[in-house]
Amino acid sequence: MLKVTWTTSHGWSAPEIVPSGPIGLHPFSHVFHYAIECYEGMKVFRDSQGRVRMFRPEKNMSRFNQSAHRLCLPQFNEDELLRCIQALVLLDRDWIPQRRGCAMYLRPVMFSTTPWLGLTQCSEAMLFVLQSPVGPYFKSGYVPIMLHVEQKMIRAWPGGTGNFKCGGNYGPTVSSQIVAARSGCSQALYVYDDKNLWVTEAGTMNIFFLWVTPEGKKQLVTPTLADGTILPGITRRSVMELAESWGECEVVEKMLPLREVILASEEGRLLEAFGTGTAAVIQPVQGFIHDGKSYLFPEEGSGPASLQSRLVKRLTDIQYGEVPHPWSIVLE
């Protein structure tokens, strides 16, 4: 793993690549008491010619720095950290699977090791990068899932940290995932505000809906980043940019009340729904349960000709180097 430490007096230490294993921390370290921690999720791929590839890693570095800034953790040089990560990846390149659907998962993480029981600004921190070979995220394959609308145990709220990748955003969501599972669903669909039920995210994924407006316009709709409750996903951004370049539909970011999704479903205008993220890439959504009622979406919405199926193929083709694209970076 890659390991770097930081102090206010000396700044960043020289980066080290060391065997993965336990680390020693003072029991007063801020991370244990105040969850001053952020992380990233990235993947490294091996193409059919055996070359090692990364997918838009500069976007992860930028988001990682933004998350650190929100928690008053130290800033870092994004290009330098990326070069360190690439050196780590190339050192362990033999662990990268060479099979479609498999990859090497990278987990950069930074946290405050400040040994002070009081809540103060960070004076000591640690950054390390872990890696592990992974297979497909959903063992069942590209199969649509059901969502359970969760409006009590909400994931994020305006002014909070929902738009940053902080560990404290995710631990409390385990309870809502248990509730979803008891309802026969795979993930929770988080909404907030009792009046509007603004749609935010689905589990750990960004959410998209493809529908036709009452005026007959086809739109790919996703909740806006403007209210600060949505994580700016790299896969989310890539889906939007690809869909815009294809020109088949209008791509819309907006405050999305649940009632609009329900109305589109009831009127037969909702064509597709899917989640996006580093782990799953694209996950089809079959429907959701709200107040005990099921809303099911068209089965053909995740079929071979669907927008989401073509998007996931194009994205994975890029990730595995099957088509040339500037988003895919070959490591030498």
Coordinates of C-alpha atoms in Angstrom, one line a residue:
M1 CA 0.0 0.0 0.0
L2 CA 1.0 3.6 -0.4
K3 CA 1.4 5.6 2.8
V4 CA 2.1 9.3 3.4
T5 CA 1.8 11.3 6.7
W6 CA 1.4 15.0 7.3
T7 CA 1.9 17.4 10.2
T8 CA 1.4 21.1 10.4
S9 CA 5.1 21.6 11.3
H10 CA 6.6 19.5 8.5
G11 CA 3.9 19.1 5.9
W12 CA 3.8 15.9 3.8
S13 CA 6.4 13.2 4.4
A14 CA 8.1 11.3 1.6
P15 CA 5.6 8.8 0.2
E16 CA 6.3 5.1 0.9
I17 CA 5.1 1.9 -0.7
V18 CA 4.9 -0.7 2.1
P19 CA 3.3 -4.1 2.6
S20 CA -0.4 -3.9 3.4
G21 CA -1.0 -4.5 7.1
P22 CA -2.1 -3.0 10.4
I23 CA -1.2 0.6 11.3
G24 CA -0.7 2.0 14.8
L25 CA -2.7 5.1 15.9
H26 CA -3.1 7.0 19.2
P27 CA -6.4 6.2 20.8
F28 CA -7.2 9.9 21.0
S29 CA -6.9 10.2 17.2
H30 CA -9.6 12.4 15.8
V31 CA -10.7 9.8 13.2
F32 CA -11.9 7.5 16.1
H33 CA -14.0 10.2 17.8
Y34 CA -15.2 12.7 15.2
A35 CA -15.1 10.7 11.9
I36 CA -12.7 13.2 10.3
E37 CA -12.1 10.9 7.3
C38 CA -12.6 10.9 3.5
Y39 CA -11.9 8.4 0.8
E40 CA -12.1 7.6 -2.9
G41 CA -13.1 4.6 -5.0
M42 CA -11.2 3.9 -8.3
K43 CA -10.6 1.0 -10.6
V44 CA -7.6 -0.1 -12.7
F45 CA -8.3 -2.3 -15.7
R46 CA -6.2 -4.6 -17.9
D47 CA -7.0 -4.6 -21.6
S48 CA -7.0 -7.5 -24.0
Q49 CA -3.3 -6.7 -24.8
G50 CA -2.3 -6.8 -21.2
R51 CA -1.9 -3.1 -20.8
V52 CA -2.9 -1.4 -17.5
R53 CA -5.5 1.3 -17.7
M54 CA -7.1 3.9 -15.4
F55 CA -10.4 5.6 -16.0
R56 CA -10.5 9.4 -15.5
P57 CA -8.3 9.3 -12.4
E58 CA -7.8 13.0 -12.3
K59 CA -11.5 13.4 -11.5
N60 CA -11.0 11.2 -8.4
M61 CA -8.0 13.2 -7.3
S62 CA -9.9 16.4 -7.6
R63 CA -12.9 15.1 -5.6
F64 CA -10.6 13.6 -3.0
N65 CA -9.0 17.0 -2.5
Q66 CA -12.4 18.7 -2.2
S67 CA -13.6 16.2 0.4
A68 CA -10.4 16.7 2.4
H69 CA -10.9 20.5 2.3
R70 CA -14.5 20.2 3.6
L71 CA -13.1 18.3 6.6
C72 CA -10.2 20.7 7.2
L73 CA -7.8 17.9 6.2
P74 CA -4.6 18.9 4.4
Q75 CA -4.6 19.6 0.7
F76 CA -2.2 17.7 -1.6
N77 CA -0.8 18.0 -5.1
E78 CA -3.2 16.0 -7.2
D79 CA -0.7 15.2 -10.0
E80 CA 1.9 14.0 -7.5
L81 CA -0.5 11.8 -5.7
L82 CA -1.7 10.3 -8.9
R83 CA 1.9 9.5 -10.0
C84 CA 2.4 7.8 -6.6
I85 CA -0.7 5.7 -7.1
Q86 CA 0.4 4.8 -10.6
A87 CA 3.7 3.6 -9.2
L88 CA 1.9 1.5 -6.7
V89 CA -0.4 0.0 -9.4
L90 CA 2.5 -0.9 -11.7
L91 CA 4.4 -2.5 -8.8
D92 CA 1.4 -4.8 -8.1
R93 CA 0.3 -5.1 -11.8
D94 CA 0.4 -8.9 -11.6
W95 CA -2.6 -8.8 -9.3
I96 CA -4.8 -7.0 -11.8
P97 CA -7.3 -9.5 -13.4
Q98 CA -7.4 -9.8 -17.1
R99 CA -11.1 -10.6 -17.5
R100 CA -13.9 -8.4 -18.6
G101 CA -15.9 -7.4 -15.5
C102 CA -12.9 -7.7 -13.2
A103 CA -10.5 -5.0 -12.1
M104 CA -8.2 -3.8 -9.4
Y105 CA -10.1 -1.7 -6.9
L106 CA -8.2 1.2 -5.3
R107 CA -9.1 2.9 -2.1
P108 CA -7.3 6.2 -1.3
V109 CA -8.2 7.3 2.2
M110 CA -7.2 10.3 4.4
F111 CA -8.0 10.9 8.0
S112 CA -7.0 13.0 11.0
T113 CA -4.5 11.3 13.4
T114 CA -4.4 14.4 15.6
P115 CA -3.9 12.9 19.1
W116 CA -6.2 15.2 21.0
L117 CA -9.5 14.3 22.6
G118 CA -11.0 17.8 22.0
L119 CA -12.4 18.7 18.6
T120 CA -9.8 20.9 17.0
Q121 CA -8.5 21.6 13.6
C122 CA -6.4 18.7 12.2
S123 CA -2.7 19.0 13.0
E124 CA -1.6 15.5 12.0
A125 CA -3.0 13.3 9.2
M126 CA -2.3 10.1 7.3
L127 CA -3.1 9.2 3.7
F128 CA -2.8 5.7 2.3
V129 CA -4.0 3.8 -0.8
L130 CA -5.1 0.2 -0.6
Q131 CA -5.8 -2.1 -3.5
S132 CA -7.6 -5.4 -4.1
P133 CA -8.6 -7.4 -7.1
V134 CA -12.4 -7.4 -7.5
G135 CA -15.0 -9.2 -9.7
P136 CA -18.4 -7.9 -10.8
Y137 CA -20.1 -5.9 -8.0
F138 CA -23.4 -7.6 -8.4
K139 CA -22.9 -11.4 -8.5
S140 CA -26.4 -11.8 -10.1
G141 CA -25.1 -9.8 -13.1
Y142 CA -26.9 -7.1 -15.1
V143 CA -30.3 -7.7 -13.4
P144 CA -32.8 -4.9 -12.4
I145 CA -33.2 -4.3 -8.7
M146 CA -36.0 -2.8 -6.6
L147 CA -35.6 0.3 -4.4
H148 CA -37.3 1.2 -1.2
V149 CA -38.1 4.8 -0.8
E150 CA -36.5 6.0 2.5
Q151 CA -37.6 9.4 3.9
K152 CA -36.9 9.0 7.6
M153 CA -33.3 7.9 7.8
I154 CA -32.1 10.3 5.1
R155 CA -28.5 10.1 3.8
A156 CA -27.8 13.8 3.3
W157 CA -29.3 17.3 3.6
P158 CA -28.5 20.8 2.2
G159 CA -25.5 22.3 3.9
G160 CA -24.2 18.9 5.0
T161 CA -21.5 16.7 3.5
G162 CA -23.6 14.7 1.0
N163 CA -21.6 16.1 -1.9
F164 CA -18.3 14.9 -0.4
K165 CA -17.0 11.3 -0.1
C166 CA -16.8 11.2 3.7
G167 CA -17.0 7.9 5.5
G168 CA -19.5 9.4 8.0
N169 CA -22.1 9.7 5.1
Y170 CA -22.2 6.0 4.7
G171 CA -22.1 4.2 8.0
P172 CA -25.5 5.5 9.1
T173 CA -27.1 4.2 5.9
V174 CA -26.7 0.5 7.0
S175 CA -29.9 0.8 9.0
S176 CA -31.9 2.0 5.9
Q177 CA -30.4 -0.8 3.8
I178 CA -31.6 -3.3 6.4
V179 CA -35.1 -1.8 6.1
A180 CA -34.9 -2.0 2.3
A181 CA -33.9 -5.6 2.5
R182 CA -36.9 -6.5 4.8
S183 CA -39.1 -5.0 2.1
G184 CA -37.7 -7.2 -0.6
C185 CA -35.6 -4.4 -2.1
S186 CA -31.8 -4.3 -2.8
Q187 CA -31.2 -0.6 -2.0
A188 CA -32.8 2.4 -0.5
L189 CA -33.9 5.4 -2.6
Y190 CA -33.2 8.4 -0.4
V191 CA -35.6 11.4 -0.4
Y192 CA -35.8 14.4 1.9
D193 CA -38.3 17.2 2.7
D194 CA -41.7 16.0 3.8
K195 CA -43.5 18.1 1.3
N196 CA -41.6 17.5 -1.9
L197 CA -39.7 14.3 -1.2
W198 CA -36.7 15.4 -3.2
V199 CA -34.9 12.4 -4.8
T200 CA -31.2 12.2 -4.0
E201 CA -29.4 8.9 -4.3
A202 CA -30.0 5.2 -4.5
G203 CA -27.9 3.4 -1.9
T204 CA -24.3 4.5 -2.8
M205 CA -25.3 5.3 -6.4
N206 CA -26.4 8.3 -8.4
I207 CA -29.9 7.8 -9.9
F208 CA -31.1 8.5 -13.5
F209 CA -34.6 8.4 -15.0
L210 CA -35.3 8.3 -18.8
W211 CA -38.8 9.6 -19.5
V212 CA -41.0 11.4 -22.0
T213 CA -42.3 14.8 -20.7
P214 CA -46.1 15.5 -21.1
E215 CA -45.0 17.7 -24.1
G216 CA -43.4 14.7 -25.8
K217 CA -39.8 15.5 -25.2
K218 CA -37.4 12.6 -24.2
Q219 CA -35.3 13.5 -21.2
L220 CA -32.6 11.8 -19.2
V221 CA -33.1 13.3 -15.7
T222 CA -30.9 13.1 -12.6
P223 CA -31.0 15.1 -9.4
T224 CA -29.0 18.3 -9.5
L225 CA -25.8 18.9 -7.5
A226 CA -27.0 22.4 -6.6
D227 CA -28.4 21.6 -3.1
G228 CA -25.3 19.8 -1.9
T229 CA -26.9 16.4 -1.2
I230 CA -25.6 14.6 -4.2
L231 CA -22.1 13.1 -4.6
P232 CA -20.6 14.3 -8.0
G233 CA -20.0 10.8 -9.3
I234 CA -17.4 10.3 -12.0
T235 CA -19.6 7.6 -13.7
R236 CA -22.5 10.0 -13.3
R237 CA -20.6 12.7 -15.2
S238 CA -19.5 10.3 -17.8
V239 CA -23.0 9.0 -18.5
M240 CA -24.3 12.6 -18.8
E241 CA -21.5 13.5 -21.2
L242 CA -22.0 10.4 -23.3
A243 CA -25.7 10.9 -23.5
E244 CA -25.3 14.5 -24.5
S245 CA -22.9 13.6 -27.2
W246 CA -25.3 11.0 -28.7
G247 CA -28.1 13.5 -28.9
E248 CA -30.9 11.0 -28.4
C249 CA -32.4 12.9 -25.5
E250 CA -32.1 16.0 -23.5
V251 CA -29.9 15.6 -20.4
V252 CA -31.5 17.4 -17.4
E253 CA -30.1 18.1 -13.9
K254 CA -32.9 19.3 -11.6
M255 CA -34.4 19.3 -8.2
L256 CA -36.5 16.1 -8.6
P257 CA -39.6 15.6 -6.5
L258 CA -40.7 12.0 -6.1
R259 CA -44.2 12.8 -7.3
E260 CA -42.8 13.6 -10.8
V261 CA -41.3 10.1 -11.0
I262 CA -44.5 8.5 -9.8
L263 CA -46.6 10.5 -12.2
A264 CA -44.4 9.6 -15.2
S265 CA -44.6 5.9 -14.1
E266 CA -48.4 6.0 -13.7
E267 CA -48.8 7.7 -17.1
G268 CA -46.5 5.3 -18.9
R269 CA -44.0 7.9 -19.7
L270 CA -41.1 6.5 -17.6
L271 CA -39.0 4.4 -19.9
E272 CA -35.9 3.5 -17.9
A273 CA -34.3 4.0 -14.5
F274 CA -30.7 3.1 -13.4
G275 CA -28.1 3.8 -10.8
T276 CA -24.4 4.7 -11.6
G277 CA -21.2 4.3 -9.6
T278 CA -17.6 3.1 -9.7
A279 CA -18.5 -0.3 -8.3
A280 CA -21.5 -1.2 -10.4
V281 CA -20.9 1.2 -13.4
I282 CA -24.6 1.0 -14.3
Q283 CA -27.3 -0.8 -12.3
P284 CA -30.8 -1.3 -13.8
V285 CA -33.7 -0.4 -11.6
Q286 CA -36.9 -2.4 -11.9
G287 CA -39.0 -0.1 -9.8
F288 CA -39.5 1.1 -6.2
I289 CA -41.8 0.7 -3.2
H290 CA -43.2 3.8 -1.5
D291 CA -45.8 3.8 1.3
G292 CA -46.4 0.1 0.7
K293 CA -47.2 0.5 -3.0
S294 CA -45.0 -0.9 -5.8
Y295 CA -44.2 1.2 -8.9
L296 CA -42.7 -1.0 -11.7
F297 CA -40.9 0.2 -14.7
P298 CA -41.0 -1.3 -18.3
E299 CA -39.0 -4.6 -18.6
E300 CA -37.6 -3.5 -21.9
G301 CA -36.0 -0.5 -20.1
S302 CA -32.9 -2.6 -19.4
G303 CA -33.0 -4.6 -22.6
P304 CA -30.2 -4.8 -25.2
A305 CA -31.5 -1.8 -27.1
S306 CA -32.1 0.4 -24.0
L307 CA -30.1 3.6 -23.4
Q308 CA -28.6 2.2 -20.2
S309 CA -27.4 -1.0 -21.9
R310 CA -25.7 0.9 -24.6
L311 CA -24.2 3.3 -22.1
V312 CA -22.7 0.5 -19.9
K313 CA -21.3 -1.1 -23.0
R314 CA -19.7 2.1 -24.2
L315 CA -18.3 2.9 -20.7
T316 CA -16.8 -0.6 -20.2
D317 CA -15.4 -0.6 -23.8
I318 CA -13.6 2.6 -22.9
Q319 CA -12.4 1.3 -19.5
Y320 CA -11.0 -1.9 -21.0
G321 CA -9.5 -0.1 -24.0
E322 CA -11.8 -1.7 -26.6
V323 CA -12.4 1.8 -28.1
P324 CA -9.9 4.6 -28.1
H325 CA -10.9 7.4 -25.7
P326 CA -9.1 10.2 -23.7
W327 CA -10.9 9.0 -20.6
S328 CA -8.8 5.8 -20.6
I329 CA -5.2 6.3 -19.6
V330 CA -2.5 3.6 -20.2
L331 CA 0.1 3.3 -17.5
E332 CA 3.6 2.7 -18.7

